[in-house]
XYZ file of C-alpha atoms in Angstrom:
503
model
C 0.000 0.000 0.000
C 2.879 2.327 0.657
C 4.032 1.811 -2.948
C 0.526 2.468 -4.283
C 0.247 5.732 -2.318
C 3.536 7.008 -3.748
C 2.423 6.209 -7.305
C -0.954 7.944 -6.831
C 0.667 11.069 -5.370
C 3.057 11.273 -8.299
C 0.187 10.970 -10.742
C -1.785 13.821 -9.085
C 1.313 16.056 -9.125
C 1.845 15.420 -12.831
C -1.764 16.312 -13.658
C -1.656 19.545 -11.591
C 1.496 20.694 -13.421
C -0.374 20.714 -16.716
C 0.590 17.406 -18.264
C -1.860 16.368 -20.957
C -0.571 12.856 -21.345
C -2.921 10.034 -20.395
C -1.489 7.788 -17.740
C -2.543 4.192 -17.054
C -1.358 1.837 -14.463
C -2.185 -1.623 -13.233
C -4.637 -2.038 -10.371
C -2.692 -3.249 -7.306
C -3.754 -6.557 -5.800
C -5.789 -6.497 -2.590
C -3.744 -6.773 0.548
C -3.047 -10.279 1.856
C -1.371 -9.295 5.066
C -2.869 -9.273 8.553
C -5.741 -7.064 9.743
C -3.253 -4.432 11.021
C -2.385 -3.516 7.391
C -5.976 -3.519 6.144
C -7.360 -0.141 4.911
C -11.096 0.372 4.255
C -12.034 2.815 1.427
C -14.712 5.431 2.120
C -16.309 4.748 -1.277
C -17.447 1.407 -2.674
C -14.768 -0.343 -4.583
C -14.957 -0.274 -8.337
C -15.038 -3.806 -9.746
C -12.075 -4.617 -11.949
C -12.810 -4.518 -15.658
C -13.162 -7.707 -17.596
C -10.064 -8.764 -19.447
C -10.124 -7.851 -23.139
C -10.824 -10.545 -25.664
C -7.455 -10.157 -27.378
C -5.618 -11.027 -24.213
C -4.127 -7.564 -23.624
C -3.473 -6.397 -20.078
C -6.486 -4.748 -18.471
C -6.423 -0.950 -17.991
C -7.324 0.209 -14.504
C -9.803 3.080 -14.056
C -8.416 6.426 -12.819
C -8.273 6.989 -9.100
C -10.597 9.404 -7.290
C -7.870 12.115 -7.115
C -7.139 11.915 -10.834
C -10.868 12.048 -11.631
C -11.322 15.176 -9.480
C -8.385 16.930 -11.163
C -9.702 16.034 -14.606
C -13.127 17.427 -13.763
C -11.558 20.631 -12.406
C -9.465 21.028 -15.539
C -12.536 20.607 -17.736
C -14.405 23.281 -15.770
C -11.445 25.726 -16.056
C -11.163 25.139 -19.797
C -14.900 25.793 -20.213
C -14.637 29.074 -18.273
C -11.637 30.186 -20.331
C -13.477 29.466 -23.575
C -16.494 31.425 -22.351
C -14.354 34.418 -21.308
C -12.570 34.484 -24.665
C -15.890 34.603 -26.505
C -17.240 37.525 -24.456
C -16.301 41.196 -25.229
C -13.876 42.858 -22.835
C -15.494 44.913 -20.111
C -14.551 48.616 -20.463
C -13.262 48.812 -16.897
C -11.546 45.447 -16.591
C -8.622 44.518 -18.792
C -6.427 41.459 -18.739
C -3.400 43.466 -19.880
C -1.866 45.762 -17.243
C -1.647 49.507 -17.988
C 1.612 50.652 -19.548
C 3.085 54.058 -20.219
C 1.666 55.898 -23.214
C 5.005 57.504 -24.061
C 8.387 56.083 -25.066
C 10.991 56.021 -22.307
C 13.416 58.231 -24.238
C 13.839 59.598 -27.729
C 16.098 56.635 -28.490
C 13.211 54.186 -28.338
C 10.830 55.320 -31.063
C 9.462 58.298 -32.901
C 6.654 60.114 -31.059
C 4.524 59.300 -34.110
C 4.607 55.649 -32.953
C 3.313 56.341 -29.464
C 1.289 53.446 -28.070
C -2.233 54.110 -26.790
C -2.475 51.714 -23.863
C -5.693 50.478 -22.317
C -6.473 51.090 -18.694
C -5.710 54.026 -16.423
C -2.184 55.468 -16.383
C -1.172 58.206 -13.932
C 2.240 59.709 -14.635
C 4.210 62.887 -14.216
C 7.641 64.420 -13.874
C 9.444 67.411 -12.387
C 12.177 69.422 -14.136
C 14.108 71.547 -11.645
C 17.142 73.494 -12.815
C 19.674 76.216 -12.189
C 20.589 78.492 -15.095
C 22.892 81.375 -15.950
C 22.911 83.788 -18.893
C 25.159 86.547 -20.159
C 22.026 88.675 -20.620
C 21.319 88.658 -16.890
C 21.285 92.046 -15.122
C 20.311 93.145 -11.640
C 17.899 95.648 -13.167
C 14.273 96.051 -14.246
C 13.026 96.558 -17.794
C 10.614 99.319 -18.862
C 7.668 97.219 -17.652
C 9.187 96.594 -14.228
C 10.107 92.977 -14.956
C 13.413 91.787 -13.408
C 16.194 91.130 -15.909
C 18.021 88.647 -13.674
C 18.289 85.210 -15.287
C 20.823 83.607 -12.939
C 18.413 81.675 -10.758
C 16.814 78.436 -9.692
C 13.476 77.554 -11.209
C 10.994 74.776 -11.818
C 10.879 74.553 -15.588
C 8.059 72.025 -15.708
C 6.063 70.105 -13.112
C 3.605 67.948 -15.009
C 0.875 65.602 -13.835
C -0.851 63.517 -16.485
C -3.779 61.089 -16.566
C -4.396 58.770 -19.519
C -7.428 56.513 -19.754
C -7.755 54.075 -22.625
C -10.467 51.700 -23.797
C -10.854 49.600 -26.917
C -12.182 52.448 -29.062
C -11.661 55.607 -26.990
C -8.896 57.466 -25.214
C -8.723 60.535 -22.955
C -5.787 62.592 -21.657
C -5.588 65.436 -19.143
C -2.271 67.102 -18.257
C -1.569 70.105 -16.031
C 1.644 72.057 -15.569
C 3.197 74.358 -12.984
C 6.329 76.500 -13.425
C 7.903 79.800 -12.396
C 9.633 80.801 -15.643
C 7.773 84.123 -15.883
C 6.265 84.180 -12.422
C 4.362 81.382 -10.772
C 1.992 79.820 -13.311
C -0.259 76.794 -13.104
C -2.709 75.686 -15.765
C -3.940 73.233 -18.362
C -1.391 71.889 -20.794
C -3.309 69.136 -22.555
C -6.923 67.932 -22.683
C -7.598 65.399 -25.417
C -10.589 63.247 -26.343
C -9.944 60.541 -28.938
C -11.749 57.841 -30.881
C -9.508 54.973 -32.016
C -9.412 52.257 -34.617
C -6.773 49.991 -33.121
C -4.380 47.821 -35.082
C -4.501 44.017 -34.729
C -1.152 44.203 -32.915
C -1.960 45.667 -29.457
C 1.536 47.189 -29.157
C 1.282 49.067 -32.471
C -0.099 52.598 -32.886
C -3.740 52.785 -34.012
C -4.716 52.629 -37.655
C -6.691 55.849 -37.173
C -7.311 58.226 -34.262
C -9.601 61.244 -34.168
C -8.399 63.629 -31.428
C -9.862 66.976 -30.426
C -9.281 69.464 -27.625
C -6.046 71.065 -26.449
C -3.670 68.746 -28.245
C -0.211 68.458 -29.797
C 0.505 70.290 -33.057
C 1.431 67.769 -35.796
C 4.271 69.598 -37.521
C 7.763 68.170 -37.901
C 9.630 66.057 -35.379
C 10.882 68.374 -32.652
C 7.567 70.140 -32.050
C 5.637 66.867 -31.711
C 8.221 65.228 -29.447
C 7.076 65.306 -25.781
C 8.981 67.622 -23.434
C 9.284 64.631 -21.131
C 11.429 62.590 -23.503
C 13.346 65.336 -25.310
C 17.048 64.936 -24.576
C 17.985 68.588 -25.103
C 16.582 71.072 -22.604
C 14.434 73.155 -24.970
C 13.306 73.266 -28.577
C 15.438 75.106 -31.133
C 15.163 78.838 -31.805
C 13.230 78.448 -35.045
C 10.753 75.998 -33.571
C 10.025 78.316 -30.628
C 9.628 81.270 -33.028
C 7.083 79.494 -35.231
C 5.285 77.814 -32.324
C 5.528 79.526 -28.893
C 3.858 76.407 -27.470
C 3.600 72.800 -28.599
C -0.178 72.540 -28.040
C -3.172 74.325 -29.517
C -6.940 73.965 -29.613
C -8.018 71.939 -32.605
C -8.675 68.498 -34.037
C -6.448 65.942 -35.750
C -6.859 62.668 -37.608
C -3.762 60.486 -37.660
C -2.455 56.975 -37.397
C -0.175 54.301 -38.820
C -0.668 51.853 -41.670
C 2.340 49.572 -41.783
C 5.402 51.793 -42.065
C 3.325 54.805 -43.192
C 2.525 57.593 -40.677
C 0.042 60.382 -41.284
C -1.612 63.268 -39.437
C -3.980 65.999 -40.600
C -5.263 68.772 -38.359
C -7.171 72.033 -38.063
C -6.232 74.446 -35.261
C -7.087 77.902 -33.980
C -3.556 79.048 -34.777
C -2.810 80.487 -31.325
C -0.413 78.014 -29.627
C -0.490 78.118 -25.844
C 2.939 79.396 -24.633
C 4.916 76.590 -23.026
C 5.995 78.742 -20.085
C 2.573 80.321 -19.490
C -0.186 77.682 -19.470
C -2.663 80.290 -18.201
C -2.171 82.494 -21.292
C -5.093 80.922 -23.144
C -7.048 83.434 -25.182
C -9.643 83.525 -27.930
C -8.746 82.937 -31.547
C -8.972 86.390 -33.227
C -9.625 84.935 -36.700
C -12.404 82.674 -37.959
C -10.050 80.931 -40.369
C -8.139 77.950 -39.012
C -4.589 76.795 -39.510
C -4.603 73.622 -41.612
C -1.615 71.340 -41.401
C -0.488 67.852 -42.304
C 2.457 65.544 -41.878
C 3.135 62.449 -43.965
C 6.026 60.200 -43.032
C 7.354 56.686 -42.624
C 9.195 54.527 -40.098
C 11.288 51.562 -41.177
C 13.918 49.217 -39.751
C 16.279 48.257 -42.579
C 18.506 46.286 -40.197
C 18.172 44.764 -36.739
C 20.117 47.598 -35.089
C 19.082 50.450 -37.391
C 15.819 52.395 -37.536
C 14.975 55.194 -39.949
C 12.035 57.611 -39.845
C 11.137 60.927 -41.393
C 8.405 63.006 -42.921
C 7.218 66.127 -44.682
C 5.025 68.738 -42.969
C 2.796 71.499 -44.310
C 0.996 74.446 -42.675
C -1.280 77.093 -44.083
C -3.519 79.633 -42.393
C -4.031 83.264 -41.442
C -2.319 85.641 -39.057
C -3.880 88.663 -37.384
C -2.939 92.341 -37.423
C -4.708 94.177 -34.595
C -6.321 97.487 -35.468
C -6.226 100.636 -33.324
C -8.950 102.537 -31.520
C -9.845 106.162 -32.230
C -8.077 108.808 -30.108
C -8.976 112.383 -29.190
C -6.868 115.488 -29.785
C -4.716 116.270 -26.719
C -2.124 118.757 -25.465
C 1.322 117.470 -24.506
C 3.965 119.243 -22.470
C 7.607 118.503 -23.197
C 9.932 119.935 -20.556
C 12.880 120.357 -22.898
C 15.092 122.327 -20.472
C 14.174 120.179 -17.427
C 13.341 123.227 -15.222
C 9.882 122.106 -14.219
C 8.290 125.274 -15.624
C 6.140 125.564 -18.729
C 8.157 127.692 -21.130
C 7.169 128.910 -24.588
C 7.411 126.220 -27.216
C 7.008 123.299 -24.771
C 3.242 122.869 -25.312
C 2.430 120.702 -28.306
C -0.899 119.764 -29.787
C -1.403 116.054 -30.623
C -4.161 115.577 -33.189
C -6.685 112.794 -32.790
C -6.465 109.641 -34.861
C -9.244 107.723 -36.548
C -9.678 104.052 -35.757
C -7.981 101.568 -38.050
C -9.548 98.162 -38.788
C -7.938 94.863 -37.955
C -6.687 92.802 -40.860
C -5.674 89.213 -41.545
C -2.770 88.020 -43.641
C -1.746 84.610 -44.956
C 1.042 82.603 -43.395
C 2.468 79.204 -44.299
C 5.353 76.824 -43.621
C 6.964 73.756 -45.176
C 9.250 71.393 -43.258
C 11.117 68.122 -43.685
C 12.637 65.925 -40.944
C 14.779 62.781 -40.798
C 15.809 60.543 -37.868
C 18.239 57.601 -37.732
C 18.514 55.320 -34.675
C 21.489 52.972 -34.316
C 22.562 50.511 -31.637
C 26.324 50.784 -31.104
C 28.633 48.716 -28.864
C 28.473 51.394 -26.129
C 24.748 52.179 -26.358
C 22.021 53.605 -28.524
C 22.631 56.580 -30.836
C 20.255 59.046 -32.445
C 21.067 61.305 -35.402
C 18.302 63.627 -36.533
C 17.643 66.925 -38.217
C 14.991 69.188 -39.639
C 14.705 72.103 -42.054
C 11.810 74.463 -42.655
C 10.876 77.631 -44.466
C 7.915 79.855 -43.685
C 6.268 83.154 -44.464
C 4.791 85.537 -41.868
C 4.735 82.713 -39.294
C 7.038 84.028 -36.543
C 4.790 84.348 -33.478
C 7.272 83.958 -30.645
C 10.562 85.777 -31.334
C 10.409 88.526 -34.001
C 6.641 88.611 -34.446
C 5.885 88.839 -38.171
C 3.374 91.520 -39.233
C 3.431 92.068 -42.996
C 0.608 94.636 -42.701
C 2.830 96.917 -40.619
C 6.000 96.052 -42.578
C 4.358 96.523 -45.961
C 5.790 93.256 -47.321
C 5.764 89.551 -46.636
C 8.451 88.251 -44.287
C 10.328 85.068 -45.174
C 11.730 82.886 -42.352
C 14.274 80.051 -42.666
C 15.434 77.562 -40.034
C 17.236 74.246 -39.640
C 19.040 72.060 -37.090
C 21.055 68.844 -36.873
C 21.699 66.874 -33.680
C 23.554 63.778 -32.486
C 23.089 62.029 -29.149
C 25.037 58.971 -27.980
C 24.427 56.760 -24.977
C 27.461 55.704 -22.952
C 26.030 52.530 -21.452
C 22.624 52.987 -19.857
C 23.906 55.510 -17.326
C 25.274 58.367 -19.394
C 24.949 60.233 -22.671
C 26.560 63.031 -24.640
C 25.148 65.099 -27.463
C 25.581 68.098 -29.729
C 22.963 70.159 -31.535
C 23.489 73.006 -34.004
C 20.533 75.118 -35.067
C 20.113 78.300 -37.106
C 17.163 80.609 -37.635
C 16.824 83.662 -39.857
C 13.677 85.650 -38.952
C 13.780 87.712 -42.156
C 15.582 86.382 -45.174
C 14.969 89.603 -47.085
C 16.123 92.098 -44.429
C 18.218 95.071 -45.518
C 20.160 97.848 -43.814
C 21.460 101.225 -44.889
C 25.193 101.801 -44.465
C 27.107 104.724 -45.933
C 24.105 105.725 -48.012
C 23.886 102.268 -49.604
C 21.142 99.706 -49.068
C 22.748 96.380 -48.173
C 21.327 92.958 -47.285
C 21.271 92.227 -43.558
C 21.889 88.756 -42.194
C 19.807 88.287 -39.018
C 20.590 84.591 -38.575
C 20.834 83.308 -34.988
C 23.067 80.227 -34.706
C 23.260 78.153 -31.525
C 25.757 75.423 -30.631
C 24.474 73.241 -27.778
C 26.739 70.533 -26.313
C 25.085 68.256 -23.746
C 26.241 65.730 -21.124
C 23.995 63.752 -18.794
C 23.897 61.102 -16.098
C 20.921 58.754 -16.314
C 19.128 56.577 -13.807
C 17.089 54.461 -16.250
C 13.327 55.081 -16.071
C 13.762 57.241 -12.955
C 15.901 60.363 -13.328
C 18.272 62.351 -15.557
C 20.820 65.002 -14.612
C 21.654 67.117 -17.696
C 24.133 69.916 -18.289
C 23.732 71.946 -21.480
C 25.695 74.981 -22.689
C 24.271 77.198 -25.445
C 26.805 79.232 -27.418
C 24.692 81.747 -29.344
C 25.949 83.665 -32.391
C 23.753 86.525 -33.564
C 23.651 90.018 -35.107
C 21.525 91.652 -32.453
C 24.211 93.993 -31.111
C 25.743 97.231 -32.461
C 29.463 98.005 -32.347
C 31.073 101.454 -31.955
C 30.744 102.090 -35.697
C 27.012 101.390 -35.685
C 27.497 98.094 -37.519
C 25.499 95.015 -36.407
C 27.648 92.852 -34.138
C 27.330 89.808 -31.908
C 25.417 90.385 -28.664
C 26.855 88.216 -25.845
C 23.979 85.991 -24.740
C 25.490 82.562 -24.018
C 23.712 80.534 -21.365
C 23.934 77.234 -19.543
C 21.618 75.193 -17.362
C 21.856 72.192 -15.053
C 18.574 70.277 -14.902
C 17.405 67.364 -12.784
C 14.374 65.533 -14.146
C 12.686 62.916 -11.967
C 9.782 60.722 -13.011
C 6.691 60.333 -10.872
């Protein structure tokens, strides 16, 4: 009996571990020893089967333990088949929530962002210390301090993503003290999805509306959370003071093809002032599109890129009517009204507001490579626009009397040094007016207003948790004037040390 018990226990263990092999064994003979070794079964004994006619050895029936396990397995398989046939409940998913954003820019293009199911709560804090050659312990004409050597919270974001089979919602808020303490809405998106058969792939189509990302180029669409350099390039910030605007987009992925089409108010929310959300002054919308592709020609090489278009209308604000007034100019600074110091200022009639067309065309390319010391990313972008500068030298062709042509480009390289460090270099240039002229010595000469920035970067990385980045920006420009009155470089180099920690 001791031998029979061992065999039965081994059989039960094999069934529990998932074996699907049928096991048969011979029925042990009844005990012939004394009454001390006799065991009485709680259930009536099953009579042995009759021997087969062909003389083969009889097959014993399964024991009670094996029968119970087989019945339990059958019930589990029936429940699994029933669950697979039923639609997924919107609030209960078998797959755990995952992040909706790539870990870093090395991983994938933002155009391949996954739209996970379930609820995802995430956030990050970017705290930094910065210094600039433009810093002064003074106030400007509006009473704003000119000091730029300070500590600040560049971004403190909290984000909620909620995904279902055919819908997705995102809410993100931001707090910073770049231009005073500001706290406000950064993103509020409502989306309808047509998901791809592969759950890890981006959707085939997604309709998104609300305060959402602007689908133009690579750098603008890349999340601030995953961007390796501290800020966007000069040209990108001039065209788009913020990376989000109120509008609607339709985009998705079909194989290697990526597409996005959108209509927006054309008033991007400034990235450093999330409370500066105003009304769109024009009824016409900015229409834009990006068409691109993502491929992997080799196991350790990925290539992506695209072409972007934008067309819409800018706004020239009119003036209100004024009354005729008297103005006193104390020319001799004696505090007494002397003859000739009273001037009459005639009234002005109101001028109407006007709109003007603006447009932009851009192309971007990204190459990702796995090297022996870590991942590498080489990318660049070039764009040309007309009357589109809204953040640096605001373009107003109505006031200037002519259209203003803007040109910008950048190239960048970032290299991981194992998982715990990286180095990078970015060079960008932006010309706010490609047709600018100046008068020198009575002659009208072309004026180069290009701003070129060299930005080396080093960083220490705690994977998926924190990054400590040091970036120096060497800025070449023609914004200064030398002793001869000739445009010269204005010293405005800056550097910043930033610690970003994930929440």
